[in-house]
Amino acid sequence: MIRDEIRMPTRQGVLAAADSIGRILPPTPLLPIEIDGVRCHVKAESLQPVGAFKIRGGWWRLSNLTDEEKTRGVVAVSSGNHAQGVAWAARRLGIAAAIVMPRNAPRVKLEATRALGAEIVLYDRPGEDRDEVAARLVKERGAVLVHAFGDPWVIEGQGSAGVEIEAQLGRSPSRLVVCCGGGGLAAGLALACPDSAIHVVEPEGWDMVGRALANGEIVHVGDDPPSTICDALQPDATKPINLAVLSGRAEPGVTVTDEEVRAAQRFAFARLNLVAEPGGAAALAAALAGKVPVDEDTVILLTGGNTDPASFAATLVDT
């Protein structure tokens, strides 16, 4: 039997996810930094076993499958980080996982996903509809779709980062500055930290969450969107579940340029000894560029570190 998965994520679900994740993974560090003389903090999710926060949602979603669902396997769509999170959880739980990934995904993400034992199904970006490819696999195999951001269990799992932050900080953060693709992490943090301001940060031209929040309805990317180095932050649109959670909770969205992102990558490497992929550095980029306010209780999410060595090296020397 396939369960009805149309439900809303809850704070109780986030707390349960945090308890489950805390049993298998240590907390990622909360690191102090200074921006323009103001002390604040960075949550180093780039240090997760798969190099990104996506392991949280992947684990919570797959561990909540029924035994019958586990036998049918899962399908996910991802440019790499969600792919690795799902693949990591699937291997640990003994579940077959097929991941729909773009041919032009960073090689490091493709190779890491394959190394975790997942089946990779490639599609052309642009050109093919990844959701159609995934829907076909789900229908053919009877598998469970694990959506990267529009799944309530995934949202709850991502929110576990906020539970950790409150425990590490010893209080609720004043604001959370969040790299944003489809809004799964932002929604989870909004549930986890109900007293904190949520600032979503997206690449220029790909601010589907920010526009949806401003318009009060789902907004789709245009036919000819601009290029961005933030490969992890390129959804066509957010989902109703994410918009519902974030409406009335998130601050107005902000966007960052490729150059601001590269500057943030260099900052993270020089000041924190951390490797940040472009999409994982977007929130830090916004803070460094003065696009969001910071104070001593501000926490900036550094969400991923899966970047090709050559491109990262080029970023470091391109000053």
Coordinates of C-alpha atoms in Angstrom, one line a residue, residues 34 71 102 122 125 156 165 168 179 215 218 284:
E34 CA 33.7 38.5 12.3
T71 CA 11.6 -3.2 -0.7
P102 CA 22.1 16.1 -14.9
L122 CA 21.5 10.9 -16.4
R125 CA 20.1 20.0 -18.6
E156 CA 11.8 18.0 9.0
I165 CA 22.3 25.4 16.4
Q168 CA 25.3 25.0 20.5
C179 CA 21.4 29.2 1.1
N215 CA 4.0 37.3 -4.9
I218 CA 4.6 29.8 -7.0
L284 CA 27.9 33.8 3.5

